[in-house]
XYZ file of N, CA and C in Angstrom:
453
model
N -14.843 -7.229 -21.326
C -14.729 -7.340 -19.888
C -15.612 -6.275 -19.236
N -16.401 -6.782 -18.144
C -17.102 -5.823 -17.235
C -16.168 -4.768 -16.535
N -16.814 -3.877 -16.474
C -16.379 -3.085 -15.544
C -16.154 -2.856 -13.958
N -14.977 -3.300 -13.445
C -15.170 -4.044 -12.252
C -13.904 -3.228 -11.611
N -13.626 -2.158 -12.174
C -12.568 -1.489 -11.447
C -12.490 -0.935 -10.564
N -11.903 -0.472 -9.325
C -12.336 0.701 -8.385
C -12.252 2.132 -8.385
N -12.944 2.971 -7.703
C -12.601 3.990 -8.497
C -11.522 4.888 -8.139
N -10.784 4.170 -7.578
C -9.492 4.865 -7.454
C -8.411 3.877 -7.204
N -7.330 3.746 -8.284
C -6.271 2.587 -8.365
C -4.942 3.775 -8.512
N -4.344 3.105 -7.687
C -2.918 3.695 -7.822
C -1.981 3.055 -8.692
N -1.021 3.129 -9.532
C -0.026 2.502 -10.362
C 1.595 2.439 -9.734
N 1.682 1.646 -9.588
C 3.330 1.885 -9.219
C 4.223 1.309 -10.160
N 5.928 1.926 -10.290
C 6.404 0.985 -11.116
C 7.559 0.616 -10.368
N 8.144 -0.680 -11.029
C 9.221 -1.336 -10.077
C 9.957 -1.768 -10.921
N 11.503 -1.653 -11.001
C 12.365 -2.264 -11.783
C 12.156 -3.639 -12.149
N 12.123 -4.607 -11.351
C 11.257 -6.271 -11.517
C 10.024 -6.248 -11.319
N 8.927 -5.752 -12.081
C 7.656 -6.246 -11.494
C 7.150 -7.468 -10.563
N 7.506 -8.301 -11.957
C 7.072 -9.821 -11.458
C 7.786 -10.226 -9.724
N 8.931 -9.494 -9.942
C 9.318 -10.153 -8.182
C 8.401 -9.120 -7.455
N 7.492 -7.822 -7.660
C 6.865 -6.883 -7.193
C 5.496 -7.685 -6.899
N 4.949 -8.215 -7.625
C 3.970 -9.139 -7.727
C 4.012 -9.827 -6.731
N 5.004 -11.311 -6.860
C 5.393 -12.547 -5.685
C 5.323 -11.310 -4.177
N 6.163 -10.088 -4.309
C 6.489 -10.137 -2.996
C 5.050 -9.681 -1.926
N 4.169 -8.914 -2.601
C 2.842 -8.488 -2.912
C 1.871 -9.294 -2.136
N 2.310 -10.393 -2.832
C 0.825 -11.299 -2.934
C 1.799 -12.294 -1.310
N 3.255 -12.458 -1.222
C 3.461 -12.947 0.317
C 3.244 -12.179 1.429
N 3.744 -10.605 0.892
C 3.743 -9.772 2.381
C 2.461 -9.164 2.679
N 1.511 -8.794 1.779
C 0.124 -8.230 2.249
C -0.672 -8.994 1.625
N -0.744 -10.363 1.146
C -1.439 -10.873 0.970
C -3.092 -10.459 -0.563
N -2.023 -9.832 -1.226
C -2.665 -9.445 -2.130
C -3.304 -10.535 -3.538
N -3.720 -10.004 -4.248
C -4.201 -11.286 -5.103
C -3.836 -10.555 -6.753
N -3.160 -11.131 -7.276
C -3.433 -10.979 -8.744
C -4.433 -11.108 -9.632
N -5.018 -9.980 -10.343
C -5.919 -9.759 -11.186
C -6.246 -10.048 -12.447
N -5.056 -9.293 -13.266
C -4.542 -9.371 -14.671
C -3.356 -9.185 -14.825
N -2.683 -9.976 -15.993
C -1.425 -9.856 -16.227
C -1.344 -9.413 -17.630
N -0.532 -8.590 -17.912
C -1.069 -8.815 -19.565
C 0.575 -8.145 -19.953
N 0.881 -9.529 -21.035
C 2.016 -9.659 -21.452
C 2.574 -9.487 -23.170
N 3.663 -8.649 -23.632
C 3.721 -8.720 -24.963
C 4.012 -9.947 -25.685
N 4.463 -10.363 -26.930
C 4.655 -11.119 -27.275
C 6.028 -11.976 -27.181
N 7.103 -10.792 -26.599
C 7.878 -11.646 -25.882
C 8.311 -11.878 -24.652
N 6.440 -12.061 -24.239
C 6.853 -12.291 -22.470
C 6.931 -11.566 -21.630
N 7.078 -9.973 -22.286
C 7.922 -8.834 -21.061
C 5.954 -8.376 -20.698
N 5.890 -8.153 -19.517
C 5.486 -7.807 -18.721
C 4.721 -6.276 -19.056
N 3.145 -6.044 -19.393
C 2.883 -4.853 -19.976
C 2.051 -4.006 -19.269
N 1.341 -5.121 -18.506
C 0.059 -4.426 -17.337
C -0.069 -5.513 -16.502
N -0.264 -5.088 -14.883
C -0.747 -5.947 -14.347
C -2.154 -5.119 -13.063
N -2.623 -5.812 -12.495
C -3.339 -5.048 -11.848
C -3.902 -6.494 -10.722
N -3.524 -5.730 -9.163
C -3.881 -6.504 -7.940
C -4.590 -6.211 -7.011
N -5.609 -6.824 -6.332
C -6.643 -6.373 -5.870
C -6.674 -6.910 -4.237
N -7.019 -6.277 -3.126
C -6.986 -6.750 -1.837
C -8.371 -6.553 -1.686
N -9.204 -6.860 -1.470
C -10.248 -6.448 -1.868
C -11.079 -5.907 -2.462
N -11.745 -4.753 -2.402
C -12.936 -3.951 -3.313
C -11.331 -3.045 -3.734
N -10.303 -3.110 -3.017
C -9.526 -2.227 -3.750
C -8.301 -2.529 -4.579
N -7.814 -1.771 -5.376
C -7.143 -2.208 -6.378
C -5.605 -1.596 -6.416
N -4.102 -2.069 -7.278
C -3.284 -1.076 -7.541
C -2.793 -1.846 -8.802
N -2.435 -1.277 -9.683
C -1.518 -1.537 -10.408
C 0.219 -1.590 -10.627
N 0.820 -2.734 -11.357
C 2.213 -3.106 -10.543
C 2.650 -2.868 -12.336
N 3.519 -1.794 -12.373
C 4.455 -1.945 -14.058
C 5.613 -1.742 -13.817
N 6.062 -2.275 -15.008
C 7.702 -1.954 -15.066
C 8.064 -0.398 -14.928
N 9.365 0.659 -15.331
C 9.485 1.364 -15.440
C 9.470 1.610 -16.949
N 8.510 2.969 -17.334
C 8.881 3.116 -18.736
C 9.080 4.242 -19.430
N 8.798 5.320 -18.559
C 9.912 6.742 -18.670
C 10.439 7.611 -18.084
N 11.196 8.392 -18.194
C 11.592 9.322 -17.175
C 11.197 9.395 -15.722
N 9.648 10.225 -16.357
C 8.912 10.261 -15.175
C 8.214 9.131 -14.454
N 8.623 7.376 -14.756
C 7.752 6.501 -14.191
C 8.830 5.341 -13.914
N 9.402 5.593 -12.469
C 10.944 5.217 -12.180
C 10.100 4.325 -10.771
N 10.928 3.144 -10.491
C 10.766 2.757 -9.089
C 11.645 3.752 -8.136
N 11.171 3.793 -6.837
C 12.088 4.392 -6.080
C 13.855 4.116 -6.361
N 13.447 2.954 -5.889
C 15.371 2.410 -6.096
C 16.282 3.074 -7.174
N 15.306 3.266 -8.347
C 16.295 4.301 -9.206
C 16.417 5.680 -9.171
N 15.907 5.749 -8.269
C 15.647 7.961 -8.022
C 16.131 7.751 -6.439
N 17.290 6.888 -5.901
C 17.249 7.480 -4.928
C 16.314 6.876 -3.360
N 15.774 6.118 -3.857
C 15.188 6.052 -2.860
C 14.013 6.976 -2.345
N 13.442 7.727 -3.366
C 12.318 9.097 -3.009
C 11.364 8.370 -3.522
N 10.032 8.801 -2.561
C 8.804 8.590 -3.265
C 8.096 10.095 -3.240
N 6.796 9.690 -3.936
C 5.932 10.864 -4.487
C 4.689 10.320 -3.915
N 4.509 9.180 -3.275
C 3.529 8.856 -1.959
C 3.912 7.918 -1.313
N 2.753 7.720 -0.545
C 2.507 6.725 0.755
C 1.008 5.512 0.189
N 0.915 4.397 -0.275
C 0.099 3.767 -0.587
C -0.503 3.145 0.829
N -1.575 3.248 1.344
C -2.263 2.945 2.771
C -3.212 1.243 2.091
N -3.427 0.666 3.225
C -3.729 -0.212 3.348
C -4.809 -0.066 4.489
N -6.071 -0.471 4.073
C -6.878 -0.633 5.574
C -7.299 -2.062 5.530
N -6.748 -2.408 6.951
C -7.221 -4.167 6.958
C -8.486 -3.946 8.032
N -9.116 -4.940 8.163
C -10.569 -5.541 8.688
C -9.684 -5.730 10.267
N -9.177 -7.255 10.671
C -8.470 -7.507 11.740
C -7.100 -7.631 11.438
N -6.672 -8.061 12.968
C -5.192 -8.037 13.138
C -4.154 -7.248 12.503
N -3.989 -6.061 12.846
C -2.707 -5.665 12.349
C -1.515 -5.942 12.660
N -1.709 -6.462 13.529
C -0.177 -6.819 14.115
C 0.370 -8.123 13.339
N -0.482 -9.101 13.098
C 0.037 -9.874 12.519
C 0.236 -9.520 10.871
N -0.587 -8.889 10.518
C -0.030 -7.914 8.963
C 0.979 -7.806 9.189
N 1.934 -7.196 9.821
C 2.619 -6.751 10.063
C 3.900 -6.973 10.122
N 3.740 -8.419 10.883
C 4.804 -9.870 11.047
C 4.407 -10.275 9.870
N 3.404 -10.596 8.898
C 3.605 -10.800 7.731
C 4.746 -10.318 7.198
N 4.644 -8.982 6.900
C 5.197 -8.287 5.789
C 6.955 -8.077 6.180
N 6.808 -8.334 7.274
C 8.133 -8.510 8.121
C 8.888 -9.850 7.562
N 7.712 -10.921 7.595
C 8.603 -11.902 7.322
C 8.573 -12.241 5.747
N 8.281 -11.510 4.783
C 8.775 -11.489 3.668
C 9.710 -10.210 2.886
N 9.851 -9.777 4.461
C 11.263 -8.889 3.716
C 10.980 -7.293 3.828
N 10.067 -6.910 3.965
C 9.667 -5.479 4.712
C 10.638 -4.841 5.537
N 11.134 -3.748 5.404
C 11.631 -2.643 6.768
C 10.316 -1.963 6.699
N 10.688 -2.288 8.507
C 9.345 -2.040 9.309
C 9.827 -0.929 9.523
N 9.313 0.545 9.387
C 9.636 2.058 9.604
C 8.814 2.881 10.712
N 7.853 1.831 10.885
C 7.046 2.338 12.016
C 5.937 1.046 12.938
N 6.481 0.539 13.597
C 6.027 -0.562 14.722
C 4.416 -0.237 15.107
N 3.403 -1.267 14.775
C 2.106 -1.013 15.351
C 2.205 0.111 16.118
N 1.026 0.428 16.031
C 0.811 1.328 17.390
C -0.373 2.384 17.064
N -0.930 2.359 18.756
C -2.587 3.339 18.310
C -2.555 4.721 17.946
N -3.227 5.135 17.533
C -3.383 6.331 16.689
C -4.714 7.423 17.453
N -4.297 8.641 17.565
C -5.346 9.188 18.216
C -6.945 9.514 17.823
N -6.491 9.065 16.047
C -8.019 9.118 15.503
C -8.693 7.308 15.532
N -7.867 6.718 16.532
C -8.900 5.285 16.801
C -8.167 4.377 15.614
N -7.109 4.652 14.738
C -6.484 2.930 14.225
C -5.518 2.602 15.062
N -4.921 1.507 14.375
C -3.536 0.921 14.890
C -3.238 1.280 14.004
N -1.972 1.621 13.803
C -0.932 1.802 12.116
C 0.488 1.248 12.074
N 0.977 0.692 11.464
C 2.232 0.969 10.628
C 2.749 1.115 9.553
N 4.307 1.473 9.496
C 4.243 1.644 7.843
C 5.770 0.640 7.795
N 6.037 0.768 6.572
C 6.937 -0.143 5.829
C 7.232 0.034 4.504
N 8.250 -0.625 4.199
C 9.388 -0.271 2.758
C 9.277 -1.683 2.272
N 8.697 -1.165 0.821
C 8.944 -2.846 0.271
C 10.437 -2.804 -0.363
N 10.955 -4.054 -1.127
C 12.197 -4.045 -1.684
C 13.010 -2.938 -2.221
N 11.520 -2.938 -3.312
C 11.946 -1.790 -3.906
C 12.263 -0.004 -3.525
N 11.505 0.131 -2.140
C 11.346 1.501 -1.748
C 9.973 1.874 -1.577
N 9.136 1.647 -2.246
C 7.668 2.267 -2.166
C 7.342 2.032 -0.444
N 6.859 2.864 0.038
C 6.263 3.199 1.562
C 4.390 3.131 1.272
N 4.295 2.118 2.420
C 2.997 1.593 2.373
C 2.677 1.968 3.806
N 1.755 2.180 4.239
C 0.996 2.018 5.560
C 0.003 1.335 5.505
N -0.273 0.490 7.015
C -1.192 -0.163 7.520
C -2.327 0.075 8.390
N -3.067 0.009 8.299
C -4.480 0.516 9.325
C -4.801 -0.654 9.967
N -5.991 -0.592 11.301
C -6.887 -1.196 11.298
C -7.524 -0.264 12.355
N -8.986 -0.052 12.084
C -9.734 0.759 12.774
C -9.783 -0.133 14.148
N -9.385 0.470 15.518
C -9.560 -0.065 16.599
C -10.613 0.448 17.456
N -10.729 1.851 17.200
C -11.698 2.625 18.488
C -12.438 3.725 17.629
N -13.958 3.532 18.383
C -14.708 5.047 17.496
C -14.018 6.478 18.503
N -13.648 7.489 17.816
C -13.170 8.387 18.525
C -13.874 9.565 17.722
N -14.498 10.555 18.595
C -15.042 11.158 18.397
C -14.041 13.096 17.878
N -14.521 13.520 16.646
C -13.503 14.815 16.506
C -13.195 15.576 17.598
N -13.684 15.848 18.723
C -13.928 16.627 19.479
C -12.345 16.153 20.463
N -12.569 14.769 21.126
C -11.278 13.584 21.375
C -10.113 13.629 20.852
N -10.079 13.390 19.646
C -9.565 13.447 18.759
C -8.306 14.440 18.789
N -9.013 15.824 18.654
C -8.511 17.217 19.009
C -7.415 17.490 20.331
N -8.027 16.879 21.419
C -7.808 16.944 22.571
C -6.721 16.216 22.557
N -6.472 14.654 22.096
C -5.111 13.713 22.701
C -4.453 14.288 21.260
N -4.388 14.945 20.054
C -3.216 14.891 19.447
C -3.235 16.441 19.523
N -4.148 17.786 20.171
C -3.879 18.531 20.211
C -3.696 19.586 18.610
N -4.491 19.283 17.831
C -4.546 19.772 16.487
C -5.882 20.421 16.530
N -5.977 20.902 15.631
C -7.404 21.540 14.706
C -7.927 20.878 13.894
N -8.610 19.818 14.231
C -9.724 19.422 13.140
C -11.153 19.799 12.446
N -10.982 19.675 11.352
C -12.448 20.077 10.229
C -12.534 18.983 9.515
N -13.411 18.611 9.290
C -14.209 17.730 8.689
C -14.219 16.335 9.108
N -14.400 16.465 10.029
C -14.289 14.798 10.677
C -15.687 14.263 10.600
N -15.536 13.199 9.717
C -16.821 12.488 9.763
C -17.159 11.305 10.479
C-alpha cells in the first residue's frame, strides 16, 4: 500500500467501535478507510478520513487506552474539525444523530464560526468554519489577549 497517510492522525478508542464508526460517518459525515479485522471478526484497526485528514477509531486495549465513558467521562483532548461551508448545518447534523451540543455556533474573534460537541461515547470534538479574515492586531483588540504568532 502507498503511502497516503496524513501527517498527523489522532487515534481514539471507544468501547463499541463499530457503532463509533456508523455514528462517525452519520454525524460528521466522515468516510471509512480501512478496517482491519482478526480472525474472529473482532475489530483490530480502523482508520477514517474527512478529507486530506485522517483519525483512527479502536477498541479499548489497555489501561492507558480507555474510551471516555470508562474513565469517567474525562478526556485528554479536544479533536477539531475544520469544514469548508456551512457550519451550522454540521451542526444540526451531528445533532441529529445524537450529539450533545456543548457549545451552539457562534463567531469567534479570530474570524471562525465554532462549535463543540460530545459524541456517545464522550470524546469532545469541535467545529470550525473560517468566516472572516481578521487581522492579529483585531484580533487582540475584540478578545483583548496577547497574541504572538499569528499568521
Amino acid at each position: 500500500m502507498a503511502d497516503r497517510r496524513a501527517p498527523l492522525i489522532s487515534a481514539l478508542c471507544y468501547q463499541d467501535p463499530r457503532a463509533a464508526i456508523a455514528w462517525l460517518e452519520r454525524a460528521f459525515g466522515f468516510e471509512l478507510f480501512m478496517l482491519i479485522e482478526d480472525d474472529g471478526g473482532a475489530l483490530v484497526h480502523s482508520e477514517m478520513r474527512f478529507g486530506d485528514a485522517a483519525v483512527m477509531i479502536g477498541a479499548e486495549w489497555s489501561d492507558d487506552h480507555k474510551s471516555p465513558r470508562s474513565i469517567g467521562g474525562k478526556n485528554t483532548q479536544t479533536v477539531h474539525i475544520q469544514v469548508e461551508t456551512d457550519v451550522n448545518a454540521h451542526c444540526e447534523r451531528a445533532r441529529a444523530a445524537g450529539a450533545e451540543i456543548l457549545m451552539e455556533p457562534e463567531n469567534q474573534f479570530y474570524g471562525a464560526r465554532s462549535y463543540r460537541c460530545r459524541d456517545p461515547e464522550g470524546h469532545i470534538w469541535s467545529v470550525a468554519q473560517s468566516v472572516q479574515e481578521v487581522s492579529r492586531e483585531d484580533a487582540e483588540v475584540a478578545s483583548g489577549l496577547k497574541i504572538t504568532g499569528w499568521v
